[in-house]
mmCIF file of C-alpha atoms in Angstrom:
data_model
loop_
_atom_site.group_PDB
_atom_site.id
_atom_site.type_symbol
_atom_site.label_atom_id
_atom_site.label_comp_id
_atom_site.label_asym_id
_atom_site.label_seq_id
_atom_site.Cartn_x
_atom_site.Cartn_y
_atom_site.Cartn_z
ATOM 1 C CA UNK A 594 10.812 8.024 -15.119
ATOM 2 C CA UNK A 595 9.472 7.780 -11.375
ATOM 3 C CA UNK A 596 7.334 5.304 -10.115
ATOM 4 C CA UNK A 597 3.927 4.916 -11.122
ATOM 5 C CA UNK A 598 0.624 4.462 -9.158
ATOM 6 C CA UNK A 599 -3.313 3.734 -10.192
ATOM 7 C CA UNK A 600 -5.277 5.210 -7.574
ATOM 8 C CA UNK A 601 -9.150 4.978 -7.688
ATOM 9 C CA UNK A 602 -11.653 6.456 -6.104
ATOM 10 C CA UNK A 603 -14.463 3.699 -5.513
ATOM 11 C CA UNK A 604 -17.073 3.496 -7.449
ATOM 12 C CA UNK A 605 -18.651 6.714 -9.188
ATOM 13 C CA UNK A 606 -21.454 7.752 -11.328
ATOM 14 C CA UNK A 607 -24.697 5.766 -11.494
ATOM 15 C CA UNK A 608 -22.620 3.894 -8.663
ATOM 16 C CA UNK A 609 -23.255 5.860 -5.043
ATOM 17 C CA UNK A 610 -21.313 3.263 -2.977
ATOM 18 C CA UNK A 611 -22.290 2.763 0.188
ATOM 19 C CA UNK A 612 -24.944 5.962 1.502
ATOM 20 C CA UNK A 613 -25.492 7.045 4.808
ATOM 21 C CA UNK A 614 -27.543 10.206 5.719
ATOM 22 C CA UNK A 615 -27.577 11.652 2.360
ATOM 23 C CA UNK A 616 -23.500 10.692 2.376
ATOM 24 C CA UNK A 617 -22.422 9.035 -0.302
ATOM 25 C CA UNK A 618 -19.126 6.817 -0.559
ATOM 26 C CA UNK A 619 -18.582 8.161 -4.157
ATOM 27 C CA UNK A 620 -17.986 11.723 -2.993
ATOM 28 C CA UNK A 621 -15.844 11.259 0.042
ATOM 29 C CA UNK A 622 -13.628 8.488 -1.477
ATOM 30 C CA UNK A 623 -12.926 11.151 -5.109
ATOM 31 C CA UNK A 624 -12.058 14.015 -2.483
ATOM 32 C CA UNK A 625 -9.494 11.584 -0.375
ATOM 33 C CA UNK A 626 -8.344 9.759 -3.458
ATOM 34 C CA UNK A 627 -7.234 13.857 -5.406
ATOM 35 C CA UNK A 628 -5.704 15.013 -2.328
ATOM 36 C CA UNK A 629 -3.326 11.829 -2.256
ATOM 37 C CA UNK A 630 -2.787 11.985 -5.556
ATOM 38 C CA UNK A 631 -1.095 16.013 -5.066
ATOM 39 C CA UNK A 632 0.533 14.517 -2.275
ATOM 40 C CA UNK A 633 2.344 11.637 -4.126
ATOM 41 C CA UNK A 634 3.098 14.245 -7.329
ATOM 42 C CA UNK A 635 4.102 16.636 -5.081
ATOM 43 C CA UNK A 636 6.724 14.139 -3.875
ATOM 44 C CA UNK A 637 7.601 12.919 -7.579
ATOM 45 C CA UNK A 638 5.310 10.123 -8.277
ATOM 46 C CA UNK A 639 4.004 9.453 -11.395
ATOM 47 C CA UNK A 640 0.046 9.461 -10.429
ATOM 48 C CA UNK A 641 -2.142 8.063 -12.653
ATOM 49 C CA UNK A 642 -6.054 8.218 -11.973
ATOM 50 C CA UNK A 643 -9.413 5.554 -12.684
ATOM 51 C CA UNK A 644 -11.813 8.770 -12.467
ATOM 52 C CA UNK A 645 -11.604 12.540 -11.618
ATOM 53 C CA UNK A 646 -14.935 13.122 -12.040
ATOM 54 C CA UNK A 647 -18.302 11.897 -11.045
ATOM 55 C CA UNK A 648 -18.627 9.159 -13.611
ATOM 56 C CA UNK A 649 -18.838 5.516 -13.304
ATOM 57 C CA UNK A 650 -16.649 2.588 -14.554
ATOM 58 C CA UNK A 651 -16.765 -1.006 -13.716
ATOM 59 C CA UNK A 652 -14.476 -2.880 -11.770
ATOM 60 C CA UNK A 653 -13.013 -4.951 -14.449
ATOM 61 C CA UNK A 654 -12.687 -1.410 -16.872
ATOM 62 C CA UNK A 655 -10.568 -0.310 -14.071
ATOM 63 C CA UNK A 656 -8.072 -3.301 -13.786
ATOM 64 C CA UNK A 657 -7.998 -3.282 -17.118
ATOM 65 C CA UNK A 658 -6.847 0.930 -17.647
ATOM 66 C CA UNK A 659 -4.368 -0.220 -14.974
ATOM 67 C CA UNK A 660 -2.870 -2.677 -16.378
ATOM 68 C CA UNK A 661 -2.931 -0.817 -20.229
ATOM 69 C CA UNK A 662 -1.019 2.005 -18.368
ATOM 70 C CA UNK A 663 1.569 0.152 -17.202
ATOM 71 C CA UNK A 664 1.164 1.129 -13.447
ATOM 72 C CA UNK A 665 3.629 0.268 -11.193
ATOM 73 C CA UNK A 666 0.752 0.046 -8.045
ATOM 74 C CA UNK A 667 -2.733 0.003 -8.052
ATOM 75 C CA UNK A 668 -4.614 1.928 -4.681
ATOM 76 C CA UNK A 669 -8.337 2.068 -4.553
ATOM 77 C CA UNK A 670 -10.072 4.317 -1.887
ATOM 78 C CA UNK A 671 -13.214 3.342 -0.423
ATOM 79 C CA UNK A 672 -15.197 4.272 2.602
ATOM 80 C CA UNK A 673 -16.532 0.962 4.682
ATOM 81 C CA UNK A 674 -20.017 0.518 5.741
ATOM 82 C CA UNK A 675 -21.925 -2.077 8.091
ATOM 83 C CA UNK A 676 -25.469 -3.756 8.320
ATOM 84 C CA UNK A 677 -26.420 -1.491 11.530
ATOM 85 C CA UNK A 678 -25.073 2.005 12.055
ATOM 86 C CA UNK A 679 -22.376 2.766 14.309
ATOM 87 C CA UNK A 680 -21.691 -0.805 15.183
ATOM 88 C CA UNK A 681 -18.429 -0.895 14.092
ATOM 89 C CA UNK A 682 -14.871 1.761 13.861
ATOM 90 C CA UNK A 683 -11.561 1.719 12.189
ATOM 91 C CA UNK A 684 -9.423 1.294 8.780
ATOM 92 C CA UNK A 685 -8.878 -1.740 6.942
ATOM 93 C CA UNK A 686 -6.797 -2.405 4.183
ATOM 94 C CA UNK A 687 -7.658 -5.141 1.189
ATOM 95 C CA UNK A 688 -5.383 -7.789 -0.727
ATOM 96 C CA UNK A 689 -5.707 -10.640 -3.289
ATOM 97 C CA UNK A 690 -3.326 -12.435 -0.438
ATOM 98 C CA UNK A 691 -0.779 -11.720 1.741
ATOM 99 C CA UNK A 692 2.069 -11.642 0.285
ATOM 100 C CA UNK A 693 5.028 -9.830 -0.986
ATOM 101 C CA UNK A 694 5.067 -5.805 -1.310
ATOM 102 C CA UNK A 695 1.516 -4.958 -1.923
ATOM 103 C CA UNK A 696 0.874 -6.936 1.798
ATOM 104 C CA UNK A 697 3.863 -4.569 3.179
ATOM 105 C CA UNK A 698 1.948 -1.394 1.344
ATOM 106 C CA UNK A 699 -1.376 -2.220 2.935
ATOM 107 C CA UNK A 700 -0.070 -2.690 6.588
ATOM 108 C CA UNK A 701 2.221 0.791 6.220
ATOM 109 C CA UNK A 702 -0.871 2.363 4.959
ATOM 110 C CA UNK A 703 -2.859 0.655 7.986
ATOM 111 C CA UNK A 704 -0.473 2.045 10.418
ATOM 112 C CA UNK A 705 0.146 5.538 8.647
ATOM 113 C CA UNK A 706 -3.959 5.772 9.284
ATOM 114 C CA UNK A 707 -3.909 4.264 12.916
ATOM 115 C CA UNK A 708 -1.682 7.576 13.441
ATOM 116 C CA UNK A 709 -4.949 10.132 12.409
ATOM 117 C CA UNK A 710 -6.423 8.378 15.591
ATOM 118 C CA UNK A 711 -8.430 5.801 13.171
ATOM 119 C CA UNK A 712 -8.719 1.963 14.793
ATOM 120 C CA UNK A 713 -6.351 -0.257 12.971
ATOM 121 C CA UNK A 714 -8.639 -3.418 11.748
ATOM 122 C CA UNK A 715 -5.444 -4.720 9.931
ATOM 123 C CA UNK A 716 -5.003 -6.843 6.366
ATOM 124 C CA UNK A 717 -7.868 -9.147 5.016
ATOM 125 C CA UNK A 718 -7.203 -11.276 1.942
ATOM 126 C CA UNK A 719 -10.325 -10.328 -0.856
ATOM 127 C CA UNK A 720 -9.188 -12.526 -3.606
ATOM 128 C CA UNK A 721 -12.863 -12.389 -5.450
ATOM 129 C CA UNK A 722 -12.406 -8.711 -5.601
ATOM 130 C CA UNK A 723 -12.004 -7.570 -9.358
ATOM 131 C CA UNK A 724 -9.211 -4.927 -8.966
ATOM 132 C CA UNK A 725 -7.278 -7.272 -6.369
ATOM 133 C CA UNK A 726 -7.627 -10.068 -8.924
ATOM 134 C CA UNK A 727 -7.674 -8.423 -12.419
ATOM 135 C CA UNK A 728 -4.789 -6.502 -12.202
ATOM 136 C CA UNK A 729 -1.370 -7.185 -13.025
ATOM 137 C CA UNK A 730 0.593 -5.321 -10.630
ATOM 138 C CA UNK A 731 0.578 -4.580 -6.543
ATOM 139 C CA UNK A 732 -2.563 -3.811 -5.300
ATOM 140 C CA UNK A 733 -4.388 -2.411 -2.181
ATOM 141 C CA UNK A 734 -7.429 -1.703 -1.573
ATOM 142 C CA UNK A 735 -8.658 0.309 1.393
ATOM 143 C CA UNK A 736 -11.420 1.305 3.507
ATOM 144 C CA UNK A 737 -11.223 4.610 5.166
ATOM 145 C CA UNK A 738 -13.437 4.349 7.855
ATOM 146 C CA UNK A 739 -17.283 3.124 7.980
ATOM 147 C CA UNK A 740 -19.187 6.345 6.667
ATOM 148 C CA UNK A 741 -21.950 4.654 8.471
ATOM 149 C CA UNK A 742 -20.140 5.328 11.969
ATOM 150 C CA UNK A 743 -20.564 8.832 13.259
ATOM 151 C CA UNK A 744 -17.324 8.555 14.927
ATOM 152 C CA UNK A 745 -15.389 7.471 12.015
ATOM 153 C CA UNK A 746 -16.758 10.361 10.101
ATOM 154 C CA UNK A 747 -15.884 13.037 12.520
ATOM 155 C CA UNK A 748 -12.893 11.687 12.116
ATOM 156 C CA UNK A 749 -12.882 11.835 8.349
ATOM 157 C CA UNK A 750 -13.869 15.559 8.249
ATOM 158 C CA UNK A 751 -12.172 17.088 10.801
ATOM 159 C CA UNK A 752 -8.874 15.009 9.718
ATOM 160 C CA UNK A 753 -8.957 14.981 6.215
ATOM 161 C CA UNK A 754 -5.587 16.451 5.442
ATOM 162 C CA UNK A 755 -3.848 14.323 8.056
ATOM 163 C CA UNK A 756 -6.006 11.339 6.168
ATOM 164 C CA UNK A 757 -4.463 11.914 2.578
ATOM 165 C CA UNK A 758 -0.862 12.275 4.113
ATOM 166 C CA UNK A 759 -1.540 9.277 6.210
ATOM 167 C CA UNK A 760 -2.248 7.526 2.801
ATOM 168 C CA UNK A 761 0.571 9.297 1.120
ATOM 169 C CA UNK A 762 2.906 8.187 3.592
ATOM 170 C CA UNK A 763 2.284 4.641 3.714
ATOM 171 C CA UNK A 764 3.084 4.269 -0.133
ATOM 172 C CA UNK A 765 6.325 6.055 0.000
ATOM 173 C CA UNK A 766 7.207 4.660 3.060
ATOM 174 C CA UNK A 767 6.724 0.880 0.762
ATOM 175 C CA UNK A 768 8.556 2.468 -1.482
ATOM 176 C CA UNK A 769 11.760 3.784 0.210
ATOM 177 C CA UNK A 770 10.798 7.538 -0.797
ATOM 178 C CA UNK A 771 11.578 9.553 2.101
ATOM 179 C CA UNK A 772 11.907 12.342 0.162
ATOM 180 C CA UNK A 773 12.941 11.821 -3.568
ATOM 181 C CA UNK A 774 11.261 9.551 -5.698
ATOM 182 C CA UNK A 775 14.681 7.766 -7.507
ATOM 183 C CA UNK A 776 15.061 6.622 -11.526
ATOM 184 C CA UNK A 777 12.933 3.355 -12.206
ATOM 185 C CA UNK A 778 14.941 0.392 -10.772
ATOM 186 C CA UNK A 779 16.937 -1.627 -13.037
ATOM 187 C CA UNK A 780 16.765 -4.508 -10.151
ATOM 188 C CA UNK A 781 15.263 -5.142 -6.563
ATOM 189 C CA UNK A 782 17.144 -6.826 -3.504
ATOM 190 C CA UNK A 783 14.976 -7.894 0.022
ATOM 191 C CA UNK A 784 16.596 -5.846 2.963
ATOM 192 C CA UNK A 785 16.782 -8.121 5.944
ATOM 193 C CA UNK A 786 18.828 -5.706 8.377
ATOM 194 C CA UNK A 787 20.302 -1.888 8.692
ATOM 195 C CA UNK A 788 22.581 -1.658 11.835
ATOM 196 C CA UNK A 789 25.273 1.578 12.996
ATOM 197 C CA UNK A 790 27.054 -1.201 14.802
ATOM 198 C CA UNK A 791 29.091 -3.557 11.387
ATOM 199 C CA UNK A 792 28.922 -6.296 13.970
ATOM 200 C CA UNK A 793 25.829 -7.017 13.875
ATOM 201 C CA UNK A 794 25.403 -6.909 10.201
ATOM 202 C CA UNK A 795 28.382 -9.350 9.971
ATOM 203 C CA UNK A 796 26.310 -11.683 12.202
ATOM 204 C CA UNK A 797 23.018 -11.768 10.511
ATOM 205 C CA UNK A 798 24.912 -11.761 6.856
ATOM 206 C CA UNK A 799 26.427 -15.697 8.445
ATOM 207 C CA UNK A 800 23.548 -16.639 9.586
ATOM 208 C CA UNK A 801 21.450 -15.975 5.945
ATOM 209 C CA UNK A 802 24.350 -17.277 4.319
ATOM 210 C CA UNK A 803 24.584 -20.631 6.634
ATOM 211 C CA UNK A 804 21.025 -21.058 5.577
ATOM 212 C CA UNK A 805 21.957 -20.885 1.874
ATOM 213 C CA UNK A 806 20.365 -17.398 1.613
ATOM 214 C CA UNK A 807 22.898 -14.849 -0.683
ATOM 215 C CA UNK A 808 23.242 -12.379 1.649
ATOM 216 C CA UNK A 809 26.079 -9.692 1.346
ATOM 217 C CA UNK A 810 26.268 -5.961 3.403
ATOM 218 C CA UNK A 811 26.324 -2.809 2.176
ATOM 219 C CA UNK A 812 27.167 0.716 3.828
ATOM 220 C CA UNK A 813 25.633 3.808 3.285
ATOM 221 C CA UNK A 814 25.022 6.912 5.379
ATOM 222 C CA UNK A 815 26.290 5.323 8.139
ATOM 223 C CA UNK A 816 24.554 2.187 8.041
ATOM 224 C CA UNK A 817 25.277 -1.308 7.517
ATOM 225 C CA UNK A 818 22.523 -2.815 5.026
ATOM 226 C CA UNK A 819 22.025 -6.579 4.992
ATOM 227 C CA UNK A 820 20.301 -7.779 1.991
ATOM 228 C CA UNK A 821 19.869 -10.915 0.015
ATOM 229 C CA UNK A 822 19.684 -11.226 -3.843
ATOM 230 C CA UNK A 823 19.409 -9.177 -6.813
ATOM 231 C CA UNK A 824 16.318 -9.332 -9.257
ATOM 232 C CA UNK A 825 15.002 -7.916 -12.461
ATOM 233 C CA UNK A 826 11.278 -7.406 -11.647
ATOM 234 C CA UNK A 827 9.371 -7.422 -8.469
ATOM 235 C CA UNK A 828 7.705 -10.605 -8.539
ATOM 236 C CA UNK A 829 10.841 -12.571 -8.257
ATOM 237 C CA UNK A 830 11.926 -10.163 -4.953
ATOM 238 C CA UNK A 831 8.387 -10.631 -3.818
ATOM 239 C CA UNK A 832 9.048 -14.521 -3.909
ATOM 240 C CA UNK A 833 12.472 -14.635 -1.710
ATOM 241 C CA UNK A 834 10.540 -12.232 0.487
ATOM 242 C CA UNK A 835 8.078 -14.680 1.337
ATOM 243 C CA UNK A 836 11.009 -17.182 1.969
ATOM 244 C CA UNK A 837 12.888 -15.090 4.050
ATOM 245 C CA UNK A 838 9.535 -14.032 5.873
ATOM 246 C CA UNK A 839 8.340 -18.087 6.481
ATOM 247 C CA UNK A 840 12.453 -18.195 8.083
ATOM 248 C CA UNK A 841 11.571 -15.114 10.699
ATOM 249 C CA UNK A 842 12.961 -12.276 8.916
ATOM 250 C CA UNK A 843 11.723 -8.777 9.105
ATOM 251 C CA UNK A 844 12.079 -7.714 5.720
ATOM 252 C CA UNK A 845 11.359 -5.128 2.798
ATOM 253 C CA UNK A 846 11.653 -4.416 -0.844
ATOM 254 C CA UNK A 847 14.737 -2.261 -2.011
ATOM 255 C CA UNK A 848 14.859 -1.109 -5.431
ATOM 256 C CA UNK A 849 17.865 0.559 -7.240
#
């Protein structure tokens, strides 16, 4: 089985979202959320969805159909909005902290988005937010643009393919998919290096290891891979992660 992924499209139903000029969040954030969703399937995802439809659900229903599914991720899509119109620009992406992959997700989805010519806010921690906080795996949350900015919508519109790739592309790129989606992981290791050159990797690999990290090197396709541990779930990569990121490390997530 591949990996799996919530996504949901913000609010719905009785619930408009934010409204500008007869615009409603609702609309624009179902329309992004499907096209990502054929993007990710179309790459071997397993996508699983909080509405398809113009209906509503609360917060908590959704965290809680996330976590009865078993997801892997949770992504909810959601157009910003500000007390004045056209004050502010840009994409920002949501988290319960930041931390571990669902931090890394957020910022490659940030950047994927700063690409479609979008202003790059960055990574705010929302830990009062129900599906940041009720649910049990990864999740992001993110705000494509203020649909109260006329600039950010133009954007929207005449970019809305590039958009859902954007989107698309900062998952896989989280997950290591360039291209093919592989088996569910039996285990995780933290990748702290890739180098052509084995002397490098031989330097960083006694430097981890002088600092009591378990650091060994890999090759493959040509490139030396420096990582540190083995786990059994995500959680417990997440945590040396965080070590290894408070020591200077540039890390990610590996599964396999």
């Amino acid at each position: 089985m591949p990996y799996s992924i919530m996504l949901d499209p913000g609010h719905g139903g009785r619930d408009p979202g934010a409204v500008y000029n007869g615009r409603q969040e609702k609309d624009d954030a179902l329309a992004l959320t499907l096209a990502v969703g054929e993007l990710l399937q179309d790459r071997g995802v397993d996508v699983l969805y909080t509405r398809t439809t113009d209906v509503y659900e609360s917060p908590y229903q959704k965290a809680m159909e996330a976590n009865a599914a078993g997801a892997d991720f949770f992504v909810s899509i959601h157009r910003n909005s500000s007390p004045e119109a056209d004050t502010y620009t840009g994409v920002e992406s949501l988290v319960f902290d930041r931390s571990g992959i669902k931090l890394e997700m957020a910022e490659n989805i940030n950047e994927q988005l700063e690409s479609t010519g979008f202003v790059n806010l960055g990574v705010k921690e929302r830990p009062g937010l129900v599906v940041l906080r009720r649910t049990d795996m990864p999740s992001v949350l993110v705000e494509v643009g203020f649909i109260n900015s006329e600039t950010d919508n133009l954007l929207f519109d005449n970019n809305f393919d590039d958009i859902a790739l954007a989107i698309a592309e900062g998952i896989l790129d989280t997950l290591q998919m360039s291209g093919e989606v592989p088996s569910p992981p039996g285990s995780y290791t933290v990748q702290t290096g890739a180098f052509r050159n084995g002397t490098y990797a031989d330097r960083l690999q006694q430097e981890l290891l002088e600092q009591d990290f378990p650091a060994v090197i890999s090759q493959d396709n040509g490139l030396y891979r420096v990582t540190v541990g083995t786990y059994p779930t995500l959680d417990e990569a997440a945590n040396m992660e965080r070590r290894l990121k408070r020591a200077g490390y540039q890390t990610v997530i590996v599964s396999g």
